[in-house]
JSON list of C-alpha atoms in Angstrom, two decimals:
[
{"chain": "A", "resi": 282, "resn": "PRO", "atom": "CA", "xyz": [0.00, 0.00, 0.00]},
{"chain": "A", "resi": 283, "resn": "PHE", "atom": "CA", "xyz": [1.18, 3.50, -0.78]},
{"chain": "A", "resi": 284, "resn": "PRO", "atom": "CA", "xyz": [1.68, 5.60, 1.16]},
{"chain": "A", "resi": 285, "resn": "ASP", "atom": "CA", "xyz": [1.65, 3.07, 3.97]},
{"chain": "A", "resi": 286, "resn": "PHE", "atom": "CA", "xyz": [0.74, 4.14, 7.50]},
{"chain": "A", "resi": 287, "resn": "ASP", "atom": "CA", "xyz": [-0.04, 2.56, 10.84]},
{"chain": "A", "resi": 288, "resn": "ILE", "atom": "CA", "xyz": [-3.83, 2.34, 11.11]},
{"chain": "A", "resi": 289, "resn": "ASN", "atom": "CA", "xyz": [-3.53, 2.28, 14.89]},
{"chain": "A", "resi": 290, "resn": "LYS", "atom": "CA", "xyz": [-2.35, 5.88, 15.03]},
{"chain": "A", "resi": 291, "resn": "TYR", "atom": "CA", "xyz": [-5.88, 6.91, 14.05]},
{"chain": "A", "resi": 292, "resn": "GLU", "atom": "CA", "xyz": [-8.23, 5.81, 16.82]},
{"chain": "A", "resi": 293, "resn": "THR", "atom": "CA", "xyz": [-10.62, 8.75, 16.35]},
{"chain": "A", "resi": 294, "resn": "ALA", "atom": "CA", "xyz": [-11.47, 11.45, 13.85]},
{"chain": "A", "resi": 295, "resn": "GLU", "atom": "CA", "xyz": [-9.62, 13.87, 16.12]},
{"chain": "A", "resi": 296, "resn": "ASP", "atom": "CA", "xyz": [-6.45, 11.80, 15.66]},
{"chain": "A", "resi": 297, "resn": "LEU", "atom": "CA", "xyz": [-6.78, 12.18, 11.89]},
{"chain": "A", "resi": 298, "resn": "GLU", "atom": "CA", "xyz": [-7.35, 15.93, 12.26]},
{"chain": "A", "resi": 299, "resn": "ASP", "atom": "CA", "xyz": [-4.42, 16.36, 14.65]},
{"chain": "A", "resi": 300, "resn": "ARG", "atom": "CA", "xyz": [-2.00, 14.50, 12.38]},
{"chain": "A", "resi": 301, "resn": "ALA", "atom": "CA", "xyz": [-3.14, 16.09, 9.12]},
{"chain": "A", "resi": 302, "resn": "SER", "atom": "CA", "xyz": [-0.56, 17.98, 7.08]},
{"chain": "A", "resi": 303, "resn": "TRP", "atom": "CA", "xyz": [-0.77, 21.70, 6.47]},
{"chain": "A", "resi": 304, "resn": "TYR", "atom": "CA", "xyz": [-1.79, 20.88, 2.88]},
{"chain": "A", "resi": 305, "resn": "PHE", "atom": "CA", "xyz": [-4.75, 18.76, 4.02]},
{"chain": "A", "resi": 306, "resn": "LYS", "atom": "CA", "xyz": [-5.84, 21.49, 6.44]},
{"chain": "A", "resi": 307, "resn": "LEU", "atom": "CA", "xyz": [-5.57, 24.15, 3.74]},
{"chain": "A", "resi": 308, "resn": "LEU", "atom": "CA", "xyz": [-7.76, 22.11, 1.38]},
{"chain": "A", "resi": 309, "resn": "ASP", "atom": "CA", "xyz": [-10.25, 21.44, 4.16]},
{"chain": "A", "resi": 310, "resn": "ALA", "atom": "CA", "xyz": [-10.57, 25.16, 4.88]},
{"chain": "A", "resi": 311, "resn": "TYR", "atom": "CA", "xyz": [-10.98, 26.01, 1.20]},
{"chain": "A", "resi": 312, "resn": "ILE", "atom": "CA", "xyz": [-13.45, 23.33, 0.11]},
{"chain": "A", "resi": 313, "resn": "PRO", "atom": "CA", "xyz": [-17.06, 24.11, 1.05]},
{"chain": "A", "resi": 314, "resn": "GLU", "atom": "CA", "xyz": [-18.80, 21.48, 3.13]},
{"chain": "A", "resi": 315, "resn": "ASN", "atom": "CA", "xyz": [-21.46, 20.72, 0.52]},
{"chain": "A", "resi": 316, "resn": "SER", "atom": "CA", "xyz": [-18.94, 19.93, -2.24]},
{"chain": "A", "resi": 317, "resn": "SER", "atom": "CA", "xyz": [-18.26, 16.79, -4.22]},
{"chain": "A", "resi": 318, "resn": "VAL", "atom": "CA", "xyz": [-14.61, 15.75, -4.31]},
{"chain": "A", "resi": 319, "resn": "ILE", "atom": "CA", "xyz": [-12.66, 13.02, -6.06]},
{"chain": "A", "resi": 320, "resn": "GLU", "atom": "CA", "xyz": [-9.04, 12.08, -5.57]},
{"chain": "A", "resi": 321, "resn": "ILE", "atom": "CA", "xyz": [-7.74, 10.13, -8.55]},
{"chain": "A", "resi": 322, "resn": "GLY", "atom": "CA", "xyz": [-4.88, 7.99, -7.36]},
{"chain": "A", "resi": 323, "resn": "CYS", "atom": "CA", "xyz": [-5.95, 8.20, -3.71]},
{"chain": "A", "resi": 324, "resn": "GLY", "atom": "CA", "xyz": [-3.62, 5.42, -2.58]},
{"chain": "A", "resi": 325, "resn": "THR", "atom": "CA", "xyz": [-4.28, 4.51, 1.05]},
{"chain": "A", "resi": 326, "resn": "GLY", "atom": "CA", "xyz": [-6.81, 7.31, 1.32]},
{"chain": "A", "resi": 327, "resn": "GLN", "atom": "CA", "xyz": [-5.53, 9.58, 4.04]},
{"chain": "A", "resi": 328, "resn": "LEU", "atom": "CA", "xyz": [-6.62, 12.73, 2.16]},
{"chain": "A", "resi": 329, "resn": "VAL", "atom": "CA", "xyz": [-10.06, 11.46, 1.19]},
{"chain": "A", "resi": 330, "resn": "ASN", "atom": "CA", "xyz": [-10.70, 10.15, 4.70]},
{"chain": "A", "resi": 331, "resn": "PHE", "atom": "CA", "xyz": [-9.66, 13.51, 6.14]},
{"chain": "A", "resi": 332, "resn": "LEU", "atom": "CA", "xyz": [-11.90, 15.47, 3.76]},
{"chain": "A", "resi": 333, "resn": "ALA", "atom": "CA", "xyz": [-14.79, 13.12, 4.54]},
{"chain": "A", "resi": 334, "resn": "LEU", "atom": "CA", "xyz": [-14.72, 14.22, 8.18]},
{"chain": "A", "resi": 335, "resn": "LYS", "atom": "CA", "xyz": [-17.13, 16.95, 7.00]},
{"chain": "A", "resi": 336, "resn": "PRO", "atom": "CA", "xyz": [-20.31, 14.87, 6.63]},
{"chain": "A", "resi": 337, "resn": "ASN", "atom": "CA", "xyz": [-21.98, 17.10, 4.02]},
{"chain": "A", "resi": 338, "resn": "ARG", "atom": "CA", "xyz": [-19.22, 16.51, 1.49]},
{"chain": "A", "resi": 339, "resn": "GLN", "atom": "CA", "xyz": [-19.48, 13.67, -0.97]},
{"chain": "A", "resi": 340, "resn": "ILE", "atom": "CA", "xyz": [-16.00, 12.18, -1.33]},
{"chain": "A", "resi": 341, "resn": "THR", "atom": "CA", "xyz": [-14.73, 9.59, -3.81]},
{"chain": "A", "resi": 342, "resn": "GLY", "atom": "CA", "xyz": [-11.31, 7.97, -3.81]},
{"chain": "A", "resi": 343, "resn": "LEU", "atom": "CA", "xyz": [-10.17, 6.11, -6.91]},
{"chain": "A", "resi": 344, "resn": "ASP", "atom": "CA", "xyz": [-7.04, 3.99, -7.23]},
{"chain": "A", "resi": 345, "resn": "LEU", "atom": "CA", "xyz": [-5.71, 1.04, -9.23]},
{"chain": "A", "resi": 346, "resn": "SER", "atom": "CA", "xyz": [-4.33, -0.78, -6.19]},
{"chain": "A", "resi": 347, "resn": "ASP", "atom": "CA", "xyz": [-6.66, -3.07, -4.25]},
{"chain": "A", "resi": 348, "resn": "VAL", "atom": "CA", "xyz": [-4.09, -3.26, -1.45]},
{"chain": "A", "resi": 349, "resn": "SER", "atom": "CA", "xyz": [-4.03, 0.53, -1.06]},
{"chain": "A", "resi": 350, "resn": "LEU", "atom": "CA", "xyz": [-7.81, 0.76, -1.27]},
{"chain": "A", "resi": 351, "resn": "ASP", "atom": "CA", "xyz": [-8.16, -1.91, 1.41]},
{"chain": "A", "resi": 352, "resn": "LYS", "atom": "CA", "xyz": [-6.10, 0.27, 3.75]},
{"chain": "A", "resi": 353, "resn": "ALA", "atom": "CA", "xyz": [-8.26, 3.30, 2.85]},
{"chain": "A", "resi": 354, "resn": "ARG", "atom": "CA", "xyz": [-11.40, 1.25, 3.57]},
{"chain": "A", "resi": 355, "resn": "GLN", "atom": "CA", "xyz": [-10.04, 0.14, 6.95]},
{"chain": "A", "resi": 356, "resn": "LEU", "atom": "CA", "xyz": [-9.59, 3.77, 7.99]},
{"chain": "A", "resi": 357, "resn": "ARG", "atom": "CA", "xyz": [-12.98, 4.80, 6.57]},
{"chain": "A", "resi": 358, "resn": "ASP", "atom": "CA", "xyz": [-14.74, 1.98, 8.40]},
{"chain": "A", "resi": 359, "resn": "LYS", "atom": "CA", "xyz": [-12.85, 2.61, 11.63]},
{"chain": "A", "resi": 360, "resn": "LEU", "atom": "CA", "xyz": [-13.95, 6.25, 11.58]},
{"chain": "A", "resi": 361, "resn": "GLN", "atom": "CA", "xyz": [-17.46, 5.33, 10.35]},
{"chain": "A", "resi": 362, "resn": "LEU", "atom": "CA", "xyz": [-17.38, 7.76, 7.43]},
{"chain": "A", "resi": 363, "resn": "LYS", "atom": "CA", "xyz": [-20.57, 7.27, 5.43]},
{"chain": "A", "resi": 364, "resn": "ASN", "atom": "CA", "xyz": [-19.85, 9.95, 2.80]},
{"chain": "A", "resi": 365, "resn": "LEU", "atom": "CA", "xyz": [-16.71, 8.33, 1.34]},
{"chain": "A", "resi": 366, "resn": "SER", "atom": "CA", "xyz": [-16.82, 5.86, -1.52]},
{"chain": "A", "resi": 367, "resn": "LEU", "atom": "CA", "xyz": [-13.67, 4.06, -2.58]},
{"chain": "A", "resi": 368, "resn": "THR", "atom": "CA", "xyz": [-13.45, 2.61, -6.06]},
{"chain": "A", "resi": 369, "resn": "ARG", "atom": "CA", "xyz": [-10.89, 0.63, -7.99]},
{"chain": "A", "resi": 370, "resn": "GLY", "atom": "CA", "xyz": [-10.31, 2.17, -11.38]},
{"chain": "A", "resi": 371, "resn": "SER", "atom": "CA", "xyz": [-7.90, 3.56, -13.91]},
{"chain": "A", "resi": 372, "resn": "LEU", "atom": "CA", "xyz": [-7.07, 7.18, -14.52]},
{"chain": "A", "resi": 373, "resn": "PHE", "atom": "CA", "xyz": [-7.51, 6.46, -18.23]},
{"chain": "A", "resi": 374, "resn": "ASP", "atom": "CA", "xyz": [-11.02, 5.03, -17.95]},
{"chain": "A", "resi": 375, "resn": "LEU", "atom": "CA", "xyz": [-12.86, 7.78, -16.07]},
{"chain": "A", "resi": 376, "resn": "ASP", "atom": "CA", "xyz": [-16.51, 7.69, -17.08]},
{"chain": "A", "resi": 377, "resn": "PRO", "atom": "CA", "xyz": [-18.67, 10.53, -15.74]},
{"chain": "A", "resi": 378, "resn": "ASP", "atom": "CA", "xyz": [-21.79, 8.42, -16.35]},
{"chain": "A", "resi": 379, "resn": "LYS", "atom": "CA", "xyz": [-20.46, 5.83, -13.88]},
{"chain": "A", "resi": 380, "resn": "ILE", "atom": "CA", "xyz": [-18.66, 7.90, -11.25]},
{"chain": "A", "resi": 381, "resn": "GLY", "atom": "CA", "xyz": [-20.20, 11.33, -11.71]},
{"chain": "A", "resi": 382, "resn": "THR", "atom": "CA", "xyz": [-18.67, 14.76, -12.00]},
{"chain": "A", "resi": 383, "resn": "PHE", "atom": "CA", "xyz": [-17.06, 16.70, -9.18]},
{"chain": "A", "resi": 384, "resn": "ASP", "atom": "CA", "xyz": [-16.62, 20.20, -7.81]},
{"chain": "A", "resi": 385, "resn": "TYR", "atom": "CA", "xyz": [-13.01, 19.43, -6.82]},
{"chain": "A", "resi": 386, "resn": "THR", "atom": "CA", "xyz": [-10.78, 16.95, -8.60]},
{"chain": "A", "resi": 387, "resn": "PHE", "atom": "CA", "xyz": [-7.35, 16.04, -7.25]},
{"chain": "A", "resi": 388, "resn": "CYS", "atom": "CA", "xyz": [-4.66, 13.97, -8.90]},
{"chain": "A", "resi": 389, "resn": "ASN", "atom": "CA", "xyz": [-1.43, 14.28, -6.94]},
{"chain": "A", "resi": 390, "resn": "GLY", "atom": "CA", "xyz": [1.73, 12.40, -7.80]},
{"chain": "A", "resi": 391, "resn": "VAL", "atom": "CA", "xyz": [0.14, 10.21, -10.48]},
{"chain": "A", "resi": 392, "resn": "LEU", "atom": "CA", "xyz": [0.32, 11.59, -14.02]},
{"chain": "A", "resi": 393, "resn": "HIS", "atom": "CA", "xyz": [4.11, 11.73, -14.24]},
{"chain": "A", "resi": 394, "resn": "HIS", "atom": "CA", "xyz": [4.25, 7.99, -13.46]},
{"chain": "A", "resi": 395, "resn": "THR", "atom": "CA", "xyz": [2.30, 7.16, -16.62]},
{"chain": "A", "resi": 396, "resn": "ASP", "atom": "CA", "xyz": [3.58, 6.90, -20.16]},
{"chain": "A", "resi": 397, "resn": "ARG", "atom": "CA", "xyz": [0.67, 9.09, -21.34]},
{"chain": "A", "resi": 398, "resn": "PRO", "atom": "CA", "xyz": [0.36, 12.07, -18.96]},
{"chain": "A", "resi": 399, "resn": "TYR", "atom": "CA", "xyz": [-1.45, 14.30, -21.44]},
{"chain": "A", "resi": 400, "resn": "GLU", "atom": "CA", "xyz": [-4.05, 11.63, -22.15]},
{"chain": "A", "resi": 401, "resn": "GLY", "atom": "CA", "xyz": [-4.42, 11.11, -18.41]},
{"chain": "A", "resi": 402, "resn": "PHE", "atom": "CA", "xyz": [-5.03, 14.81, -17.88]},
{"chain": "A", "resi": 403, "resn": "GLN", "atom": "CA", "xyz": [-7.65, 14.82, -20.64]},
{"chain": "A", "resi": 404, "resn": "SER", "atom": "CA", "xyz": [-9.35, 11.91, -18.89]},
{"chain": "A", "resi": 405, "resn": "ILE", "atom": "CA", "xyz": [-9.39, 13.80, -15.59]},
{"chain": "A", "resi": 406, "resn": "LEU", "atom": "CA", "xyz": [-11.16, 16.73, -17.25]},
{"chain": "A", "resi": 407, "resn": "ARG", "atom": "CA", "xyz": [-14.12, 14.48, -18.12]},
{"chain": "A", "resi": 408, "resn": "VAL", "atom": "CA", "xyz": [-15.13, 14.21, -14.44]},
{"chain": "A", "resi": 409, "resn": "VAL", "atom": "CA", "xyz": [-14.79, 17.89, -13.51]},
{"chain": "A", "resi": 410, "resn": "LYS", "atom": "CA", "xyz": [-17.97, 19.95, -13.31]},
{"chain": "A", "resi": 411, "resn": "PRO", "atom": "CA", "xyz": [-18.01, 22.98, -15.65]},
{"chain": "A", "resi": 412, "resn": "SER", "atom": "CA", "xyz": [-17.45, 25.31, -12.69]},
{"chain": "A", "resi": 413, "resn": "GLY", "atom": "CA", "xyz": [-15.17, 22.86, -10.89]},
{"chain": "A", "resi": 414, "resn": "PHE", "atom": "CA", "xyz": [-11.53, 22.96, -9.89]},
{"chain": "A", "resi": 415, "resn": "VAL", "atom": "CA", "xyz": [-8.64, 20.65, -10.81]},
{"chain": "A", "resi": 416, "resn": "VAL", "atom": "CA", "xyz": [-5.46, 20.21, -8.79]},
{"chain": "A", "resi": 417, "resn": "VAL", "atom": "CA", "xyz": [-2.69, 18.18, -10.39]},
{"chain": "A", "resi": 418, "resn": "GLY", "atom": "CA", "xyz": [0.56, 17.57, -8.55]},
{"chain": "A", "resi": 419, "resn": "TYR", "atom": "CA", "xyz": [3.82, 16.61, -10.24]},
{"chain": "A", "resi": 420, "resn": "TYR", "atom": "CA", "xyz": [7.16, 15.76, -8.76]},
{"chain": "A", "resi": 421, "resn": "ASN", "atom": "CA", "xyz": [9.92, 17.75, -10.36]},
{"chain": "A", "resi": 422, "resn": "GLY", "atom": "CA", "xyz": [13.66, 18.17, -10.03]},
{"chain": "A", "resi": 423, "resn": "ILE", "atom": "CA", "xyz": [13.61, 21.58, -8.36]},
{"chain": "A", "resi": 424, "resn": "ALA", "atom": "CA", "xyz": [10.98, 20.69, -5.79]},
{"chain": "A", "resi": 425, "resn": "ARG", "atom": "CA", "xyz": [12.87, 17.51, -4.93]},
{"chain": "A", "resi": 426, "resn": "ILE", "atom": "CA", "xyz": [16.17, 19.25, -4.14]},
{"chain": "A", "resi": 427, "resn": "PRO", "atom": "CA", "xyz": [15.52, 19.38, -0.35]},
{"chain": "A", "resi": 428, "resn": "LEU", "atom": "CA", "xyz": [14.73, 15.66, -0.41]},
{"chain": "A", "resi": 429, "resn": "ARG", "atom": "CA", "xyz": [17.93, 14.89, -2.31]},
{"chain": "A", "resi": 430, "resn": "ILE", "atom": "CA", "xyz": [19.96, 16.92, 0.17]},
{"chain": "A", "resi": 431, "resn": "ALA", "atom": "CA", "xyz": [18.36, 15.14, 3.11]},
{"chain": "A", "resi": 432, "resn": "ARG", "atom": "CA", "xyz": [18.98, 11.74, 1.51]},
{"chain": "A", "resi": 433, "resn": "ALA", "atom": "CA", "xyz": [22.61, 12.60, 0.81]},
{"chain": "A", "resi": 434, "resn": "GLY", "atom": "CA", "xyz": [23.06, 13.64, 4.43]},
{"chain": "A", "resi": 435, "resn": "LEU", "atom": "CA", "xyz": [21.45, 10.46, 5.68]},
{"chain": "A", "resi": 436, "resn": "ARG", "atom": "CA", "xyz": [23.66, 8.36, 3.44]},
{"chain": "A", "resi": 437, "resn": "LYS", "atom": "CA", "xyz": [26.73, 10.17, 4.65]},
{"chain": "A", "resi": 438, "resn": "ASP", "atom": "CA", "xyz": [25.69, 9.71, 8.30]},
{"chain": "A", "resi": 439, "resn": "HIS", "atom": "CA", "xyz": [24.93, 6.07, 7.68]},
{"chain": "A", "resi": 440, "resn": "GLU", "atom": "CA", "xyz": [28.26, 5.45, 5.91]},
{"chain": "A", "resi": 441, "resn": "TYR", "atom": "CA", "xyz": [30.09, 7.19, 8.73]},
{"chain": "A", "resi": 442, "resn": "SER", "atom": "CA", "xyz": [28.30, 5.03, 11.29]},
{"chain": "A", "resi": 443, "resn": "LEU", "atom": "CA", "xyz": [29.22, 1.85, 9.45]},
{"chain": "A", "resi": 444, "resn": "GLU", "atom": "CA", "xyz": [32.83, 2.96, 9.06]},
{"chain": "A", "resi": 445, "resn": "GLU", "atom": "CA", "xyz": [32.99, 3.92, 12.71]},
{"chain": "A", "resi": 446, "resn": "LYS", "atom": "CA", "xyz": [31.63, 0.52, 13.75]},
{"chain": "A", "resi": 447, "resn": "ARG", "atom": "CA", "xyz": [34.33, -1.27, 11.75]},
{"chain": "A", "resi": 448, "resn": "HIS", "atom": "CA", "xyz": [36.99, 0.30, 13.95]},
{"chain": "A", "resi": 449, "resn": "TYR", "atom": "CA", "xyz": [35.55, -1.13, 17.18]}
]
């Protein structure tokens, strides 16, 4: 499952709220409570579960991975969220007649992993209401610089630790 998490850290809805990222909280504040939302490529569903804490929203999570969706369902069921539907499906086969159209459509960290990102984006547009919003997130080289620096530092620390241990 991606991104994996320990289901036990979320015993209550308050736990999910307390541990939510600044990005989740920003979206929650911006999205009206009576909105319809879909996350395409929802993975283990932490965002869709968080957004579903507002009971007047209609939330849909869509992902290709049954394993990830199972984790999302576990959290949904644990928190008894009735306004969240989780569906297995492909980014390239979005059918508004089957899944509907949405006020807010999110697709974070997905398109750049496909061999047809433009076609994927065109597919996403089919499920956005005419007055709706689309948020697409890409990983890119510049945005990943802090991660690369952190990884390099961790590698260096780790190599030093191993070298240090060899001397004892």
